[in-house]
Coordinates of C-alpha atoms and ligand atoms in Angstrom, one line a residue:
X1 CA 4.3 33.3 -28.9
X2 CA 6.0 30.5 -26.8
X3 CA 3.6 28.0 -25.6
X4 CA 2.2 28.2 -22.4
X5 CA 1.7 24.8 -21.6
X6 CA 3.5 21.1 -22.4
X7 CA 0.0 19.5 -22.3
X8 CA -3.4 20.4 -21.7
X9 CA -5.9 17.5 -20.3
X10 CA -9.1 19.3 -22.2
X11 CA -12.5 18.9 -20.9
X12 CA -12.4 15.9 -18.6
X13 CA -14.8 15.8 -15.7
X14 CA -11.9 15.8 -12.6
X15 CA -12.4 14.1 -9.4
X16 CA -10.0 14.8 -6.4
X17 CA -11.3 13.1 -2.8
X18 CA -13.9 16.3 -2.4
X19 CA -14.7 17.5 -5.6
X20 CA -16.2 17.1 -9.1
X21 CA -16.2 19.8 -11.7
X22 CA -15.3 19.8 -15.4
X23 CA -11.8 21.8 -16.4
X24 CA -9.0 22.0 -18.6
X25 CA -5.5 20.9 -16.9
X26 CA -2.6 22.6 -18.2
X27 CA 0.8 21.0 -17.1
X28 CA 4.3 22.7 -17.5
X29 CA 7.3 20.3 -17.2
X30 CA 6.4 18.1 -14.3
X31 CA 3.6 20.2 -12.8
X32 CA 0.5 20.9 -13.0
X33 CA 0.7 25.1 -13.3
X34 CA -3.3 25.9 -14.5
X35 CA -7.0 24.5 -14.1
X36 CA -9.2 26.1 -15.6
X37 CA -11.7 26.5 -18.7
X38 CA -10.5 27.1 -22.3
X39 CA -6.9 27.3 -21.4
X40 CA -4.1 27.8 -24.6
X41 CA -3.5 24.7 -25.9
X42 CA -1.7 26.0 -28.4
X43 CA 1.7 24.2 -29.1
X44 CA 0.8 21.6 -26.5
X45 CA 0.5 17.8 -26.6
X46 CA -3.5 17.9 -26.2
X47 CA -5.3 15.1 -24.6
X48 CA -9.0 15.4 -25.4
X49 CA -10.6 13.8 -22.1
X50 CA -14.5 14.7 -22.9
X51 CA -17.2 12.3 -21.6
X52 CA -13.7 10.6 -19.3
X53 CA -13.0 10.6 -15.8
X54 CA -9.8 12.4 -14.7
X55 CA -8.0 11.1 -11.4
X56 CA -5.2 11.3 -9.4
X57 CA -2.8 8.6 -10.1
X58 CA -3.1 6.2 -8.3
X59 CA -0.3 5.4 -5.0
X60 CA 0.3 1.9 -3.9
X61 CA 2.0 2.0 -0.3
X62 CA 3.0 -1.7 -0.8
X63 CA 4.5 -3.2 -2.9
X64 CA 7.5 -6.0 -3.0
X65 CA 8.9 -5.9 -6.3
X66 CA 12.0 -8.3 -6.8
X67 CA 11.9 -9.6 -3.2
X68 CA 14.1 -12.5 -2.4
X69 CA 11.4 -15.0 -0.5
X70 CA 11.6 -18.9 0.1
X71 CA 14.6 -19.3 -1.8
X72 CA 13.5 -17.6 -4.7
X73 CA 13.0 -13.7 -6.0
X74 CA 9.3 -12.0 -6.8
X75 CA 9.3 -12.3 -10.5
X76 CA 8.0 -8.7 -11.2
X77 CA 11.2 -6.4 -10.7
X78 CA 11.3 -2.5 -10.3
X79 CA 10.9 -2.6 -14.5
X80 CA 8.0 -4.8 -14.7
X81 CA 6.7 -4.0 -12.1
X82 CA 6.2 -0.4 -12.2
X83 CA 5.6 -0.8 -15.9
X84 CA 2.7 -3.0 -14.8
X85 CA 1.8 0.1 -12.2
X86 CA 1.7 2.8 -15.1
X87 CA -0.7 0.4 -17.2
X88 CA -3.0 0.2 -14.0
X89 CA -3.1 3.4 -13.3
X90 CA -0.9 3.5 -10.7
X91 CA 2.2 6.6 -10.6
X92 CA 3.6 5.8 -7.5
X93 CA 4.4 2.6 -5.3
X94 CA 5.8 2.0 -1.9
X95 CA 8.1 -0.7 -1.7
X96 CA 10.2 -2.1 1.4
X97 CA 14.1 -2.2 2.0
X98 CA 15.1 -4.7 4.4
X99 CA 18.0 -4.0 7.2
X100 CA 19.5 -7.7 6.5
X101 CA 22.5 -8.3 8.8
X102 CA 22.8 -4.2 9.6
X103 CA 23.1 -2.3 12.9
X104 CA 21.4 0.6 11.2
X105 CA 18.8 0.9 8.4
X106 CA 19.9 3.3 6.2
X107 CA 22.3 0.6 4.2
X108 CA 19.0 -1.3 3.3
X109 CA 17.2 1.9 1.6
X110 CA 20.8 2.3 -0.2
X111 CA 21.0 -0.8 -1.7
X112 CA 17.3 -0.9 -2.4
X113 CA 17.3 2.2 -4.4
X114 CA 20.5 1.4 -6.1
X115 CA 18.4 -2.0 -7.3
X116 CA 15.5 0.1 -8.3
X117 CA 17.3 3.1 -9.7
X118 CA 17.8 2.1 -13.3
X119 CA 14.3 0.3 -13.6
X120 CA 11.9 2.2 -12.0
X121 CA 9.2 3.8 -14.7
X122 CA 7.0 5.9 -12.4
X123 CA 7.9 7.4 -9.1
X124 CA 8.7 5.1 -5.9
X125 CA 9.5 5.2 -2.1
X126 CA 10.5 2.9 0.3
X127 CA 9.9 1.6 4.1
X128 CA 12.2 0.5 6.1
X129 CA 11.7 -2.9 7.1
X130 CA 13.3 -3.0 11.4
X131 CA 14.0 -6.8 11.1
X132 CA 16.8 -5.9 14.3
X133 CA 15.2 -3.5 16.2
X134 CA 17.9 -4.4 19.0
X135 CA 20.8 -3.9 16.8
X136 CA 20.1 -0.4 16.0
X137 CA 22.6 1.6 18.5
X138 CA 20.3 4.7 18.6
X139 CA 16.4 3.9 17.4
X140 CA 15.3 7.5 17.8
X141 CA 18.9 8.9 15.5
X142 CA 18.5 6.3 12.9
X143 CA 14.4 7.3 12.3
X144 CA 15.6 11.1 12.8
X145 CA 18.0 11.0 10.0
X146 CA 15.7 8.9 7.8
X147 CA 12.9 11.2 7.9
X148 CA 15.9 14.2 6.9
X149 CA 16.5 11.6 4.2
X150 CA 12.7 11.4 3.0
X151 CA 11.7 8.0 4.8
X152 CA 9.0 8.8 7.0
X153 CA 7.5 5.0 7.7
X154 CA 9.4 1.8 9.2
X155 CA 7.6 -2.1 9.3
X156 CA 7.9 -4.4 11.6
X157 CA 6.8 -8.2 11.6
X158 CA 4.8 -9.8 14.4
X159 CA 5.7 -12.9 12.8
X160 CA 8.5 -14.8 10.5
X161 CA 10.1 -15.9 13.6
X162 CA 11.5 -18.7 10.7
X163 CA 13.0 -16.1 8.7
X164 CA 14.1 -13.9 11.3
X165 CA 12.5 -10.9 10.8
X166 CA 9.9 -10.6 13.4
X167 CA 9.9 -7.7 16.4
X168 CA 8.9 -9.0 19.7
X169 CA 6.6 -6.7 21.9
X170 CA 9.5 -4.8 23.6
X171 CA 10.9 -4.0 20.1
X172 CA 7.7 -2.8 19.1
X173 CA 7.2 -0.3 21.8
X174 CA 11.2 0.7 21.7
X175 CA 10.3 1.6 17.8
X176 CA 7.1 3.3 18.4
X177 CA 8.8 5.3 21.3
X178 CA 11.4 6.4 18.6
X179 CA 9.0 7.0 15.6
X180 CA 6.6 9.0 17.5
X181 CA 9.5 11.5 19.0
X182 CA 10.1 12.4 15.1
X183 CA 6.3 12.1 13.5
X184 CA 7.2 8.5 11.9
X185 CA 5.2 6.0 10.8
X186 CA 5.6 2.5 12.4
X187 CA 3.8 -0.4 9.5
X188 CA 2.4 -3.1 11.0
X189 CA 2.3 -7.0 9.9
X190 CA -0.4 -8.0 12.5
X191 CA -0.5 -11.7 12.9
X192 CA 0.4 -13.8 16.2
X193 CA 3.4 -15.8 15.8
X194 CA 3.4 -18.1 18.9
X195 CA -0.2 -19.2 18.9
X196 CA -0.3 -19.4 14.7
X197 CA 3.0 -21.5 14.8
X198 CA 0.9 -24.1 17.8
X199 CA -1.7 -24.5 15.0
X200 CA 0.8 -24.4 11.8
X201 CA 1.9 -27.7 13.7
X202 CA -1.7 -29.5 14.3
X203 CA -2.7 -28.5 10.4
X204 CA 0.2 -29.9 9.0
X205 CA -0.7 -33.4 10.6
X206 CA -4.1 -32.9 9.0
X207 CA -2.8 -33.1 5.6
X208 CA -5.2 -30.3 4.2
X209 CA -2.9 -29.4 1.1
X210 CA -3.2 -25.3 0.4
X211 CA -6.4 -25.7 2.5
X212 CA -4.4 -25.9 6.1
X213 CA -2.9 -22.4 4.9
X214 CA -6.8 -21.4 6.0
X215 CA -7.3 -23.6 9.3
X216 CA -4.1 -22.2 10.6
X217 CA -4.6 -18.9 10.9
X218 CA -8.4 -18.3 12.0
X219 CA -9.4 -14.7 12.7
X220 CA -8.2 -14.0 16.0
X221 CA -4.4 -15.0 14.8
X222 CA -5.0 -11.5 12.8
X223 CA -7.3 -9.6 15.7
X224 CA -5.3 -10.8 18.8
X225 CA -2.3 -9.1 17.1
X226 CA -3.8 -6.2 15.5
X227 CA -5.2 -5.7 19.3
X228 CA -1.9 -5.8 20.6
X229 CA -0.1 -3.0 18.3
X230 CA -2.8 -0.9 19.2
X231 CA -2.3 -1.1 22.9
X232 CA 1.3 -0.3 22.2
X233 CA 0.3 2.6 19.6
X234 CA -2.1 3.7 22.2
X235 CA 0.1 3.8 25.0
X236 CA 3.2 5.5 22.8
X237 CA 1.2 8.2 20.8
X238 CA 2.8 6.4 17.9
X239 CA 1.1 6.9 14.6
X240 CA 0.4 3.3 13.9
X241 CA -0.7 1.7 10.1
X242 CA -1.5 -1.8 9.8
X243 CA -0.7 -3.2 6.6
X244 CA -2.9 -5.8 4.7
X245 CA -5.2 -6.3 7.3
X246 CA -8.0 -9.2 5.7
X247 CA -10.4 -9.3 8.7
X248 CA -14.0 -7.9 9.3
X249 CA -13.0 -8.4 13.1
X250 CA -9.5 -6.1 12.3
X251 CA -12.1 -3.1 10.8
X252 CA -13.8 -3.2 14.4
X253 CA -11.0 -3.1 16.2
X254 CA -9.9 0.1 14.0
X255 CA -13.1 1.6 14.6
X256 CA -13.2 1.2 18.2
X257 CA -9.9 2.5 18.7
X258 CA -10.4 5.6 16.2
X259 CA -13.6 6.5 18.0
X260 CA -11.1 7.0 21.0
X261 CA -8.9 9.1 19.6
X262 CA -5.9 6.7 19.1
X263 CA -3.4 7.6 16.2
X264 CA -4.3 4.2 13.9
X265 CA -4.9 4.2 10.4
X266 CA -5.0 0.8 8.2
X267 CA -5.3 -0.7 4.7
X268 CA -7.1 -4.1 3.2
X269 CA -6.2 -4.8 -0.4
X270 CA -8.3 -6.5 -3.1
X271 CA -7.8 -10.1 -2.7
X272 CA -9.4 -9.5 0.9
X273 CA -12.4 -7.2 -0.7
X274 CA -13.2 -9.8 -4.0
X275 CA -12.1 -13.2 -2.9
X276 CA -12.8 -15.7 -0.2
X277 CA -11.0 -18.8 0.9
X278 CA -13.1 -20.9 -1.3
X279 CA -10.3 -20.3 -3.5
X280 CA -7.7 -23.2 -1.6
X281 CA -10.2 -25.7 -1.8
X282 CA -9.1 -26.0 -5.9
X283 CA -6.4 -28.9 -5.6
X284 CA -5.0 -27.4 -8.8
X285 CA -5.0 -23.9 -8.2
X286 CA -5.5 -23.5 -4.8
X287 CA -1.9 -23.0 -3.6
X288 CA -1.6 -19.8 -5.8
X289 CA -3.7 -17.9 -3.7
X290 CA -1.9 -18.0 -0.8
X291 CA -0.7 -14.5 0.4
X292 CA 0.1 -13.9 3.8
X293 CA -2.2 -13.3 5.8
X294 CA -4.6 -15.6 3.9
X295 CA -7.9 -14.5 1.8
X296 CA -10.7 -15.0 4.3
X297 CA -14.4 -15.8 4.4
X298 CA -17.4 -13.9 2.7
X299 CA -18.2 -12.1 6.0
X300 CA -14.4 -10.6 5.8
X301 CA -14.7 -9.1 2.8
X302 CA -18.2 -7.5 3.4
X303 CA -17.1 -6.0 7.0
X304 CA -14.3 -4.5 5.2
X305 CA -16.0 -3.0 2.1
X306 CA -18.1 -1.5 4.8
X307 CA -15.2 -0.2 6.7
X308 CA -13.5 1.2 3.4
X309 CA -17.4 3.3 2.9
X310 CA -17.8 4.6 6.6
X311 CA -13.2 5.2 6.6
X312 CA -12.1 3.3 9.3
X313 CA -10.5 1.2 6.5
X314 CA -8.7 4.4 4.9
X315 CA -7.0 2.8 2.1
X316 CA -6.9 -0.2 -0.6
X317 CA -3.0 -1.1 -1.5
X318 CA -2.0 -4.3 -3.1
X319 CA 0.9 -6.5 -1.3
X320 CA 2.3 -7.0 -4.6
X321 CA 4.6 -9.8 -4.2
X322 CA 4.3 -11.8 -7.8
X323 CA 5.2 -15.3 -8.3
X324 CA 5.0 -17.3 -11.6
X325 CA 3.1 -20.5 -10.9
X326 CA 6.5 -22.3 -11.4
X327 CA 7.6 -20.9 -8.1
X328 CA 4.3 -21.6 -6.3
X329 CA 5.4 -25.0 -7.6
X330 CA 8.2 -25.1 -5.0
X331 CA 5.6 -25.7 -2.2
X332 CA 5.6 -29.2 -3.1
X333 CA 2.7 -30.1 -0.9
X334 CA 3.8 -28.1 2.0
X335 CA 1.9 -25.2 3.0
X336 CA 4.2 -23.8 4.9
X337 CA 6.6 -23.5 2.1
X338 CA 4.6 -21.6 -0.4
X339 CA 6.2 -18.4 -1.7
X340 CA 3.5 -16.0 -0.4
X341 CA 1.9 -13.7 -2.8
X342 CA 0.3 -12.5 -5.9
X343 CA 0.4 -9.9 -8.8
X344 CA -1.9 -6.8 -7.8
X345 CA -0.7 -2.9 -8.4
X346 CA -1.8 -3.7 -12.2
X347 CA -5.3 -4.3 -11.1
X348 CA -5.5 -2.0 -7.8
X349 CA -7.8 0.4 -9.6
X350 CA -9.7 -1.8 -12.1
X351 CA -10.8 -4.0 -9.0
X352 CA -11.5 -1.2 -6.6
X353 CA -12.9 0.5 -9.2
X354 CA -15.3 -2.5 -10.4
X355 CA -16.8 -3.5 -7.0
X356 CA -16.5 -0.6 -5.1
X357 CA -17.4 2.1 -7.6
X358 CA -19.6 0.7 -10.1
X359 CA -20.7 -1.9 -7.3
X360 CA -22.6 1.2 -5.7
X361 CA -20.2 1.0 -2.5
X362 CA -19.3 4.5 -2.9
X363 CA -18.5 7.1 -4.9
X364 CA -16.0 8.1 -7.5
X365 CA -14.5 10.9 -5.2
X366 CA -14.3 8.3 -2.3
X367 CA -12.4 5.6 -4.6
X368 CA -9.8 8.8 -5.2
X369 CA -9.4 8.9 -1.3
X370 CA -8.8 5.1 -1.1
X371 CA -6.2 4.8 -3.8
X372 CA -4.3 8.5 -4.1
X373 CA -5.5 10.6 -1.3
X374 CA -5.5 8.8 1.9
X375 CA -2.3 7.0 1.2
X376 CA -0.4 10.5 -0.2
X377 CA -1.3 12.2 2.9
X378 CA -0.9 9.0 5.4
X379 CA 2.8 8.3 3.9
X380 CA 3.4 11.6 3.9
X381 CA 3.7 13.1 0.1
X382 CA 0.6 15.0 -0.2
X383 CA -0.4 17.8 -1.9
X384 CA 3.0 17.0 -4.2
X385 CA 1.0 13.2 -5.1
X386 CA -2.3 12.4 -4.5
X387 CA -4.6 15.1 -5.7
X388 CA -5.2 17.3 -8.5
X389 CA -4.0 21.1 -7.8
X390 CA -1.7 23.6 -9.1
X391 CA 1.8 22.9 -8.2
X392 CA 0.8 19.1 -7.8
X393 CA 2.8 16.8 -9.9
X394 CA 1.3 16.0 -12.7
X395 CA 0.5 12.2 -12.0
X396 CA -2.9 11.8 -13.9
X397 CA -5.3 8.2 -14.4
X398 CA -7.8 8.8 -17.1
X399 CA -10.5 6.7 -17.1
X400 CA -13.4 5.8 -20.1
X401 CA -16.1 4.8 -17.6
X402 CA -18.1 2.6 -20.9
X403 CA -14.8 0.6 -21.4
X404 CA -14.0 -2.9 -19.5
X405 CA -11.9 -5.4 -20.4
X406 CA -11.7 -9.2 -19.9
X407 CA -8.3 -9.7 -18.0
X408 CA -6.0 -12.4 -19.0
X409 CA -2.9 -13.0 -17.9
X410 CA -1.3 -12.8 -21.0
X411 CA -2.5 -9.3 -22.1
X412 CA -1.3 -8.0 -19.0
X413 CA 2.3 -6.4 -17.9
X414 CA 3.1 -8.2 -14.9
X415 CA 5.7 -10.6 -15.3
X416 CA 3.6 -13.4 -14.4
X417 CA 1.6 -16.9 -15.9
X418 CA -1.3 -16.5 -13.8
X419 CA -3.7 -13.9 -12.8
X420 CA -6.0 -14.2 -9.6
X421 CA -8.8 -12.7 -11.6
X422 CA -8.5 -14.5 -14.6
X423 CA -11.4 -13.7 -17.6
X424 CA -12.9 -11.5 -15.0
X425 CA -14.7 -8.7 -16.5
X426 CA -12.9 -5.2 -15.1
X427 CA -13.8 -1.6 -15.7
X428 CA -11.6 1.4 -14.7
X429 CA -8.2 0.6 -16.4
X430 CA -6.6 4.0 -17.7
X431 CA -7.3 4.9 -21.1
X432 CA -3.8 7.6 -20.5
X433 CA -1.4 8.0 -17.8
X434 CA 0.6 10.7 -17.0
X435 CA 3.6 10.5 -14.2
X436 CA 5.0 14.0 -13.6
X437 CA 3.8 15.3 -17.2
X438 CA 5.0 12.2 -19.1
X439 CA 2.0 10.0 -21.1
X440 CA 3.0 6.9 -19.8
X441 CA -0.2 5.3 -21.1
X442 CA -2.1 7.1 -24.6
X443 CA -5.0 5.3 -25.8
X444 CA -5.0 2.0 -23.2
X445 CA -1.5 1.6 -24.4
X446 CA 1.7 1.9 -22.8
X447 CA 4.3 3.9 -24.7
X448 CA 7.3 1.9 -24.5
X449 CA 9.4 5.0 -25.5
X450 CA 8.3 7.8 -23.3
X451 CA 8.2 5.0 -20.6
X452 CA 11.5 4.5 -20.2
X453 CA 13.5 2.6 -17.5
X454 CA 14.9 4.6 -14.6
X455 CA 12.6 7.4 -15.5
X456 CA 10.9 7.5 -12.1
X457 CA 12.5 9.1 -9.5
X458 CA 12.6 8.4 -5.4
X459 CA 9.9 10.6 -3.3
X460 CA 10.9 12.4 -0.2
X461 CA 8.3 12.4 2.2
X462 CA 7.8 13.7 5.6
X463 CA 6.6 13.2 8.8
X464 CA 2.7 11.8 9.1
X465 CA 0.6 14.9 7.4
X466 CA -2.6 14.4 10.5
X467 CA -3.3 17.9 9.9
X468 CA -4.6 18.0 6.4
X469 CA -6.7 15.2 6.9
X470 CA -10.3 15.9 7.1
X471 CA -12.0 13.1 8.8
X472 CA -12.1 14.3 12.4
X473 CA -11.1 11.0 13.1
X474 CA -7.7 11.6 12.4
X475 CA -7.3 14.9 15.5
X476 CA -5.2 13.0 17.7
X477 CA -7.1 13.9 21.1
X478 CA -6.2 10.4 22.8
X479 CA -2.9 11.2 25.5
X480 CA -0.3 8.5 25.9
X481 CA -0.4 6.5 28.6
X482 CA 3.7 6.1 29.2
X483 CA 4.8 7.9 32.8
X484 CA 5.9 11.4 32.0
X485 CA 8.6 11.1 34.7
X486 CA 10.1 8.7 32.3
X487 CA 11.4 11.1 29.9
X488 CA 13.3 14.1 29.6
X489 CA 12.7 18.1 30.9
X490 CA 9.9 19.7 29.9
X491 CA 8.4 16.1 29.0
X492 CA 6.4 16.2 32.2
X493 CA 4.1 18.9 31.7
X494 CA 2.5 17.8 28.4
X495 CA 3.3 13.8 27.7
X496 CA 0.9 14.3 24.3
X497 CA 2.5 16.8 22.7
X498 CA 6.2 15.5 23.3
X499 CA 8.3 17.1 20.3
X500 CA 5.5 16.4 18.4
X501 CA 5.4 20.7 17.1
X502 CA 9.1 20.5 16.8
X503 CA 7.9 18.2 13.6
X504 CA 6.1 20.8 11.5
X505 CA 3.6 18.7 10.2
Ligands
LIG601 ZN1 3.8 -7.1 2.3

């Protein structure tokens, strides 16, 4: 009798974002092709899961993994970092690819995937990153033949006005004109360049060390932006998704403009949920926390856990962006000149897992939405990633609920000397992890063989998936406020729905 099934998962309790319920998983290949009780397990690689959570594995829409920054490159590369991702739990990432010196952006995911090709472990994507937005000949063509291509989301910088990369307001709303006409997803870095540079200048006279990192960008350099882009999402129809947003006052705005209907979804990540900015006072240590935005106050953190229970805050990435404390060391006293970021998409679900579940935030099926769910279906890859269904790939976390460990640095996988939760005690870490059938992880450890580099593969996605989101918050009701007469026949009539059903979402 040939075997019916590659592996079977037997007797975990499953969670997906809805439901609980106790079933065998049969996977065939890369799939998942049964669920179910007793299934034939004979033949197959068994996993006995009794008495352990089974998850979706976890997605991480942002990550920057190798990033040339401040004159020097993120220290955790498409190998060690998605190595690191696989021992976290985590079975796909987001990264970004940049559009340099190009008048279009599809060079940028070329070369990006031609870095991450050979090293990637699990399965990845990429943004675009619109450094140029007025070098692109056609914005509506180039977005049109990147979501054929599978890339459904573009970012764009309110600020790095230094580096070059930042979109003015009229670049904005030219992208989010394009990227609604084809269902894209326009990622915002919300944070207001002109008024933060004004008070970049005074701290730097104050000689506050890491500490003027903080007292230059108060809240409303965050909420004065985040404000903006949803003015210009508001007024374009354009599906809008601030990234790493670190404010309670951000999770208000979100509400406020959900509750109206407005197309806006956005994520926090960790350091803004379990640290404060405390952490810069340390005259040692204090310059490795600096990520960009910064870590804010108590207050922060608790708005945002509460936005994360009631969903306006529909999902918990990372901002990977590791640097050994060697490179931090190149800030040499200058704020300004810290490389910006810290290791993450190793402890996404331990953290989130820790304070949110365990902490009595919320429940286990919530913390699925947060980390698999929301972002699968936001990014646009759902029900392939992100759940637990027949025909799903079979991209399992399996968690021993009892089991915590005490991270250190060196015990971990990320290529880095420092760890932002050092001898923090964290539960949740995966006891296996499976990307598209493959145990990536058995028994907490990672299985250097099956693991191998360049296994993962690119995701296609497609256009923003509002329709199988069930939050009602997500039924786009709100109408766009540009003048109809503005655009093309048949455009007058119905300004909302412009070519929005030609999308086929
Ligand atoms: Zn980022």
């Amino acid at each position: 009798m040939a075997k019916q099934f590659d592996t079977v998962v037997k007797g975990g309790t499953i969670y997906t974002a809805t439901d609980t319920y106790v079933a065998d998983i049969g996977i065939k290949g890369e799939k998942i092709t049964a669920i179910g009780m007793n299934l034939q397990a004979a033949g197959a690689d068994v996993i006995n899961a009794r008495d352990l959570q089974v998850i979706p594995g976890g997605i991480d829409p942002h990550v920057h993994l190798q990033l040339p920054f401040c004159g020097t490159v993120s220290s955790d590369d498409f190998y060690t970092g998605t190595r690191a991702a696989a021992c976290g739990g985590v079975t796909t990432v987001l990264d970004f690819a940049g559009q340099g010196t190009h008048d279009n952006l599809m060079a940028g995911i070329e070369a990006r995937m031609k870095e991450a090709r050979d090293k990637v472990v699990i399965d990845y994507s990429l943004h675009t990153m619109v450094t140029g937005f007025k070098k692109l000949k056609n914005p509506l063509k180039e977005f049109q033949r990147l979501m054929e291509f599978g890339v459904a989301s573009h970012k764009m910088f309110m600020i790095y006005e230094r580096e070059g990369w930042n979109a003015t307001d009229d670049d904005i709303f030219g992208a989010m004109l394009a990227a609604q006409e084809v269902g894209a997803t326009l990622c915002m870095h919300a944070e207001s360049e002109k008024v933060m540079n004004y008070l970049v200048g005074m701290a730097l006279k104050k000689n506050l060390g890491a500490y003027g990192h903080v007292v230059s960008r108060p809240n409303f350099i965050e909420e004065e932006a985040i404000q903006r882009a949803i003015k210009w999402a508001s007024a374009t129809g354009a599906h809008l998704y601030v990234v790493h947003m670190s404010t309670g006052g951000g999770a208000q705005l979100f509400k406020e403009a959900q509750a109206k209907g407005i197309n806006v979804h956005v994520e926090t990540c960790p350091q803004y949920l379990v640290l404060n900015d405390e952490v810069f006072k340390d005259k040692k240590t204090g310059h490795y926390y600096a990520t960009c935005p910064q870590i804010k106050k108590k207050e922060d953190c608790e708005r945002m856990w509460k936005g994360l229970q009631d969903g306006e805050v529909a999902v918990v990435s990372t901002d990977t962006c590791t640097f050994t404390t060697k490179q931090k060391a190149m800030w040499n006293g200058d704020f300004t000149r810290i490389p910006f970021g810290m290791p993450g998409v190793e402890t996404l679900l331990p953290s989130v897992y820790s304070f949110g579940v365990r902490g009595g935030k919320f429940s286990l099926n919530h913390f699925v939405s947060l980390i698999a769910t929301n972002p699968a279906k936001i990014m646009g890859m759902y029900p392939q990633k992100g759940t637990i269904m027949v025909g799903s790939d079979a991209d399992l976390s399996i968690i021993d609920p009892d089991e915590s460990r005490i991270i250190d640095y060196k015990k971990l996988a990320s290529n880095c000397d420092w760890s932002p939760f050092q001898g923090w005690k964290l539960y949740g870490f995966p006891k296996f992890t499976l990307s598209r059938g493959t145990v990536l992880v058995r028994n907490g450890k990672f299985d250097e063989k099956a693991g191998r580099k360049g296994r993962g593969r690119f995701v296609k996605r497609g256009p923003f998936g509002w329709r199988n989101l069930s939050r009602p918050w997500y039924v786009p009701d709100h109408k766009p406020q540009v003048p109809a007469e503005l655009f093309g026949e048949g455009a007058k009539s119905d300004n909302s729905g412009r070519k929005r059903a030609a999308v086929g979402v």
